[in-house]
């Protein structure tokens, strides 16, 4: 598991991004379960994720952050990053961010890909 914390802070909301190997939904869910063993991730408002398996349909989960899973999935497709689950975590800060939340998801994914994708 590779993580970047404190990637974005905006109007009280804080974002982090994590990623690791996964080839299917079961492995992505196991990754998320492992991530949530850390209480701060378990208590996060959203743990949005996406996965582009080599041999299967693309997978995503918005976890209440409508549309965010698709943002992650598009970035994985654009960079052809397969068999890697990316999770963008948000701790809600009390103020709605509107469309800025998608920009923040993109920033998190880009930073993770730049730091860890081969």
XYZ file of N, CA, C and O in Angstrom:
472
model
N 0.842 -1.177 0.000
C 0.000 0.000 0.000
C 0.887 1.239 0.000
O 1.782 1.376 0.814
N 0.608 2.105 -0.959
C 1.364 3.354 -1.068
C 0.388 4.511 -0.870
O -0.653 4.550 -1.519
N 0.746 5.437 0.034
C -0.176 6.508 0.391
C 0.489 7.875 0.319
O 1.696 7.996 0.551
N -0.328 8.861 0.020
C 0.062 10.264 0.124
C -1.017 10.944 0.964
O -2.193 10.924 0.586
N -0.621 11.513 2.083
C -1.578 12.196 2.939
C -1.445 13.698 2.757
O -0.442 14.189 2.253
N -2.465 14.427 3.176
C -2.468 15.894 3.129
C -2.189 16.413 1.711
O -1.418 17.350 1.544
N -2.795 15.793 0.712
C -2.558 16.205 -0.670
C -3.246 17.540 -0.949
O -2.647 18.445 -1.528
N -4.496 17.657 -0.532
C -5.268 18.879 -0.762
C -6.048 19.207 0.508
O -6.584 18.310 1.151
N -6.097 20.483 0.836
C -6.977 20.988 1.896
C -7.731 22.167 1.309
O -7.129 23.063 0.722
N -9.068 22.135 1.435
C -9.892 23.207 0.879
C -11.135 23.382 1.745
O -11.903 22.429 1.909
N -11.309 24.565 2.285
C -12.494 24.909 3.076
C -12.784 23.861 4.147
O -13.915 23.486 4.397
N -11.730 23.374 4.765
C -11.865 22.415 5.853
C -11.820 20.957 5.434
O -11.538 20.086 6.238
N -12.124 20.669 4.171
C -12.031 19.290 3.690
C -10.576 18.932 3.449
O -9.786 19.765 2.992
N -10.229 17.689 3.772
C -8.869 17.208 3.570
C -8.919 15.958 2.698
O -9.821 15.130 2.835
N -7.915 15.842 1.840
C -7.845 14.724 0.901
C -6.537 13.974 1.048
O -5.485 14.572 1.269
N -6.628 12.652 0.864
C -5.456 11.789 0.801
C -5.707 10.789 -0.326
O -6.842 10.620 -0.784
N -4.649 10.127 -0.764
C -4.789 9.134 -1.833
C -3.921 7.924 -1.501
O -2.820 8.060 -0.977
N -4.475 6.738 -1.788
C -3.777 5.481 -1.542
C -3.937 4.609 -2.776
O -4.883 4.769 -3.546
N -3.032 3.674 -2.949
C -3.142 2.764 -4.072
C -2.321 1.521 -3.859
O -1.417 1.493 -3.013
N -2.652 0.495 -4.621
C -1.915 -0.758 -4.537
C -2.441 -1.753 -5.552
O -3.404 -1.496 -6.273
N -1.804 -2.895 -5.569
C -2.147 -3.932 -6.538
C -3.522 -4.533 -6.257
O -3.868 -4.810 -5.112
N -4.298 -4.696 -7.324
C -5.594 -5.371 -7.262
C -5.967 -5.763 -8.687
O -5.773 -4.993 -9.607
N -6.479 -6.990 -8.841
C -6.844 -7.463 -10.176
C -8.346 -7.627 -10.370
O -8.797 -7.883 -11.479
N -9.115 -7.515 -9.276
C -10.556 -7.727 -9.371
C -11.260 -7.051 -8.192
O -10.604 -6.475 -7.323
N -12.581 -7.133 -8.179
C -13.358 -6.461 -7.140
C -13.015 -6.981 -5.753
O -12.891 -6.195 -4.811
N -12.842 -8.283 -5.608
C -12.526 -8.851 -4.297
C -11.205 -8.307 -3.763
O -11.094 -7.969 -2.577
N -10.202 -8.195 -4.626
C -8.904 -7.664 -4.193
C -9.002 -6.168 -3.888
O -8.356 -5.680 -2.957
N -9.818 -5.435 -4.645
C -10.020 -4.011 -4.371
C -10.707 -3.834 -3.013
O -10.311 -2.972 -2.216
N -11.708 -4.663 -2.742
C -12.399 -4.578 -1.459
C -11.484 -4.981 -0.306
O -11.560 -4.392 0.772
N -10.602 -5.943 -0.528
C -9.636 -6.328 0.499
C -8.661 -5.184 0.770
O -8.293 -4.920 1.921
N -8.255 -4.477 -0.288
C -7.371 -3.319 -0.142
C -8.061 -2.249 0.707
O -7.473 -1.681 1.627
N -9.332 -1.988 0.403
C -10.093 -0.979 1.138
C -10.253 -1.378 2.607
O -10.122 -0.534 3.500
N -10.492 -2.649 2.840
C -10.624 -3.145 4.220
C -9.321 -2.921 4.984
O -9.337 -2.486 6.143
N -8.201 -3.202 4.335
C -6.895 -2.986 4.953
C -6.680 -1.496 5.238
O -6.203 -1.119 6.315
N -7.042 -0.639 4.281
C -6.905 0.802 4.462
C -7.704 1.273 5.677
O -7.232 2.070 6.484
N -8.919 0.743 5.831
C -9.810 1.173 6.906
C -9.431 0.600 8.273
O -10.048 0.954 9.273
N -8.407 -0.239 8.317
C -7.902 -0.668 9.627
C -7.309 0.516 10.380
O -7.236 0.511 11.595
N -6.863 1.509 9.619
C -6.421 2.774 10.205
C -7.702 3.552 10.508
O -8.463 3.898 9.599
N -7.933 3.837 11.770
C -9.207 4.443 12.183
C -9.513 5.753 11.479
O -10.665 6.056 11.203
N -8.477 6.525 11.153
C -8.783 7.808 10.508
C -9.372 7.590 9.113
O -10.211 8.365 8.674
N -8.963 6.519 8.426
C -9.549 6.217 7.112
C -10.938 5.609 7.278
O -11.827 5.859 6.473
N -11.126 4.814 8.314
C -12.446 4.232 8.579
C -13.469 5.326 8.883
O -14.642 5.196 8.547
N -13.018 6.419 9.512
C -13.923 7.502 9.891
C -14.059 8.572 8.810
O -14.795 9.536 8.987
N -13.354 8.422 7.693
C -13.428 9.405 6.606
C -14.846 9.475 6.055
O -15.599 8.499 6.097
N -15.185 10.618 5.505
C -16.504 10.806 4.915
C -16.662 9.966 3.646
O -17.711 9.366 3.428
N -15.619 9.925 2.815
C -15.669 9.182 1.552
C -14.335 8.476 1.306
O -13.279 9.073 1.496
N -14.405 7.235 0.857
C -13.256 6.495 0.334
C -13.655 6.041 -1.067
O -14.171 4.946 -1.272
N -13.468 6.918 -2.042
C -13.855 6.674 -3.424
C -12.736 5.918 -4.129
O -11.568 6.234 -3.927
N -13.090 4.927 -4.956
C -12.025 4.161 -5.607
C -12.408 3.735 -7.022
O -13.573 3.751 -7.400
N -11.360 3.338 -7.757
C -11.557 2.783 -9.100
C -10.420 1.818 -9.406
O -9.328 1.908 -8.824
N -10.707 0.896 -10.328
C -9.760 -0.146 -10.724
C -9.993 -0.477 -12.190
O -11.128 -0.620 -12.629
N -8.907 -0.594 -12.934
C -8.959 -0.983 -14.341
C -8.262 -2.344 -14.467
O -7.043 -2.413 -14.629
N -9.030 -3.441 -14.333
C -8.412 -4.778 -14.397
C -7.926 -5.109 -15.810
O -8.515 -4.676 -16.797
N -6.865 -5.893 -15.899
C -6.351 -6.330 -17.202
C -7.352 -7.222 -17.923
O -7.442 -7.203 -19.135
N -8.075 -8.009 -17.156
C -8.982 -8.980 -17.779
C -10.378 -8.890 -17.164
O -10.857 -9.804 -16.522
N -11.003 -7.750 -17.382
C -12.364 -7.610 -16.869
C -12.873 -6.200 -17.060
O -12.208 -5.338 -17.632
N -14.081 -5.979 -16.583
C -14.727 -4.680 -16.702
C -14.134 -3.688 -15.705
O -13.791 -4.068 -14.587
N -14.050 -2.424 -16.085
C -13.608 -1.395 -15.141
C -14.548 -1.345 -13.931
O -15.752 -1.561 -14.061
N -13.979 -1.062 -12.774
C -14.747 -1.021 -11.532
C -14.558 0.332 -10.866
O -13.478 0.911 -10.912
N -15.634 0.813 -10.201
C -15.529 2.067 -9.463
C -16.571 2.069 -8.361
O -17.579 1.362 -8.433
N -16.307 2.887 -7.333
C -17.254 3.050 -6.245
C -17.141 4.487 -5.752
O -16.066 4.913 -5.338
N -18.247 5.231 -5.804
C -18.247 6.639 -5.411
C -18.275 6.838 -3.895
O -17.903 7.903 -3.414
N -18.721 5.859 -3.143
C -18.823 5.949 -1.682
C -19.463 7.274 -1.256
O -18.983 7.967 -0.366
N -20.551 7.636 -1.932
C -21.295 8.839 -1.571
C -20.787 10.132 -2.200
O -21.437 11.167 -2.078
N -19.645 10.087 -2.854
C -19.072 11.277 -3.520
C -19.403 11.144 -5.007
O -18.560 10.774 -5.816
N -20.649 11.426 -5.358
C -21.190 11.155 -6.684
C -20.281 11.639 -7.813
O -19.909 12.799 -7.862
N -19.920 10.711 -8.703
C -19.113 11.029 -9.872
C -17.615 10.914 -9.673
O -16.859 10.899 -10.641
N -17.157 10.822 -8.434
C -15.713 10.814 -8.171
C -15.038 9.531 -8.659
O -13.905 9.565 -9.141
N -15.725 8.398 -8.565
C -15.144 7.136 -9.036
C -14.845 7.187 -10.526
O -13.820 6.680 -10.987
N -15.722 7.831 -11.292
C -15.522 7.953 -12.733
C -14.313 8.833 -13.043
O -13.581 8.577 -13.995
N -14.100 9.869 -12.234
C -12.927 10.734 -12.431
C -11.649 9.906 -12.279
O -10.738 9.979 -13.102
N -11.600 9.077 -11.244
C -10.423 8.219 -11.014
C -10.275 7.237 -12.168
O -9.176 7.070 -12.718
N -11.376 6.606 -12.556
C -11.339 5.606 -13.625
C -10.841 6.206 -14.939
O -9.998 5.614 -15.620
N -11.303 7.389 -15.289
C -10.856 8.035 -16.535
C -9.351 8.275 -16.516
O -8.678 8.122 -17.533
N -8.830 8.660 -15.359
C -7.392 8.919 -15.263
C -6.596 7.620 -15.379
O -5.534 7.588 -16.015
N -7.112 6.533 -14.806
C -6.448 5.233 -14.945
C -6.450 4.801 -16.409
O -5.448 4.289 -16.919
N -7.585 5.014 -17.089
C -7.677 4.656 -18.506
C -6.721 5.503 -19.345
O -6.027 4.982 -20.219
N -6.679 6.795 -19.081
C -5.821 7.703 -19.853
C -4.351 7.305 -19.743
O -3.610 7.355 -20.715
N -3.933 6.918 -18.536
C -2.529 6.544 -18.320
C -2.296 5.042 -18.486
O -1.186 4.564 -18.287
N -3.358 4.294 -18.825
C -3.300 2.839 -18.990
C -2.667 2.164 -17.764
O -1.767 1.341 -17.873
N -3.177 2.534 -16.594
C -2.725 1.931 -15.337
C -3.698 0.812 -14.993
O -4.856 1.063 -14.670
N -3.207 -0.416 -15.101
C -4.060 -1.586 -14.883
C -3.645 -2.336 -13.625
O -2.506 -2.250 -13.187
N -4.623 -3.062 -13.079
C -4.400 -3.909 -11.905
C -3.874 -3.121 -10.710
O -3.076 -3.609 -9.912
N -4.319 -1.871 -10.604
C -3.974 -0.994 -9.486
C -5.239 -0.288 -9.034
O -5.880 0.387 -9.833
N -5.588 -0.463 -7.773
C -6.734 0.261 -7.221
C -6.225 1.581 -6.641
O -5.186 1.624 -5.996
N -6.946 2.649 -6.952
C -6.629 3.971 -6.412
C -7.820 4.397 -5.554
O -8.967 4.362 -6.012
N -7.542 4.810 -4.319
C -8.571 5.259 -3.384
C -8.290 6.711 -3.019
O -7.208 7.029 -2.524
N -9.254 7.585 -3.276
C -9.150 8.976 -2.843
C -10.053 9.134 -1.624
O -11.250 8.855 -1.680
N -9.443 9.541 -0.529
C -10.150 9.686 0.745
C -10.411 11.164 1.010
O -9.523 11.994 0.823
N -11.633 11.447 1.448
C -11.994 12.826 1.801
C -12.603 12.858 3.198
O -13.480 12.062 3.519
N -12.093 13.777 3.989
C -12.692 14.093 5.269
C -13.422 15.414 5.075
O -12.789 16.442 4.817
N -14.742 15.388 5.149
C -15.569 16.566 4.882
C -15.336 17.628 5.951
O -15.330 17.336 7.140
N -15.158 18.859 5.496
C -14.837 19.948 6.401
C -15.992 20.862 6.749
O -15.795 21.874 7.422
N -17.202 20.539 6.298
C -18.355 21.338 6.692
C -18.862 22.303 5.637
O -19.924 22.892 5.802
N -18.109 22.473 4.547
C -18.555 23.380 3.475
C -18.547 22.629 2.151
O -17.592 21.929 1.837
N -19.616 22.805 1.396
C -19.698 22.162 0.083
C -18.678 22.774 -0.869
O -18.484 23.981 -0.887
N -18.044 21.919 -1.661
C -16.994 22.362 -2.575
C -17.472 22.466 -4.018
O -16.732 22.942 -4.873
N -18.671 21.997 -4.305
C -19.184 22.037 -5.671
C -18.258 21.281 -6.608
O -17.704 20.238 -6.267
N -18.061 21.810 -7.801
C -17.224 21.166 -8.807
C -15.754 21.091 -8.441
O -15.012 20.289 -9.013
N -15.325 21.897 -7.465
C -13.923 21.843 -7.046
C -13.533 20.463 -6.524
O -12.374 20.067 -6.605
N -14.519 19.715 -6.010
C -14.188 18.399 -5.464
C -13.622 17.472 -6.543
O -12.737 16.673 -6.270
N -14.093 17.624 -7.785
C -13.569 16.791 -8.866
C -12.131 17.179 -9.199
O -11.301 16.324 -9.478
N -11.849 18.465 -9.150
C -10.488 18.934 -9.372
C -9.551 18.369 -8.298
O -8.431 17.967 -8.585
N -10.037 18.325 -7.066
C -9.220 17.803 -5.969
C -8.977 16.297 -6.123
O -7.880 15.813 -5.841
N -9.997 15.566 -6.582
C -9.818 14.133 -6.846
C -8.752 13.951 -7.925
O -7.842 13.124 -7.792
N -8.831 14.750 -8.991
C -7.833 14.665 -10.066
C -6.429 14.965 -9.540
O -5.470 14.266 -9.892
N -6.305 15.986 -8.717
C -5.000 16.341 -8.148
C -4.431 15.181 -7.352
O -3.245 14.843 -7.480
N -5.271 14.545 -6.538
C -4.816 13.412 -5.727
C -4.332 12.254 -6.598
O -3.250 11.714 -6.384
N -5.140 11.898 -7.589
C -4.777 10.780 -8.463
C -3.495 11.100 -9.229
O -2.589 10.274 -9.329
N -3.380 12.307 -9.760
C -2.182 12.694 -10.516
C -0.946 12.617 -9.630
O 0.093 12.106 -10.044
N -1.031 13.101 -8.400
C 0.125 13.033 -7.499
C 0.521 11.597 -7.209
O 1.696 11.266 -7.185
N -0.473 10.722 -7.024
C -0.165 9.310 -6.752
C 0.478 8.683 -7.984
O 1.501 7.985 -7.860
N -0.102 8.900 -9.149
C 0.447 8.320 -10.381
C 1.867 8.827 -10.625
O 2.763 8.043 -10.984
N 2.094 10.113 -10.415
C 3.438 10.673 -10.618
C 4.442 10.088 -9.633
O 5.602 9.890 -9.974
N 3.997 9.812 -8.424
C 4.907 9.305 -7.388
C 5.161 7.806 -7.496
O 6.277 7.349 -7.228
N 4.130 7.031 -7.884
C 4.242 5.577 -7.735
C 4.032 4.748 -8.996
O 4.459 3.596 -9.046
N 3.354 5.261 -10.020
C 3.072 4.435 -11.201
C 4.361 4.276 -12.018
O 5.129 5.223 -12.168
N 4.553 3.109 -12.533
C 5.775 2.829 -13.307
C 5.549 3.024 -14.782
O 4.469 2.964 -15.275
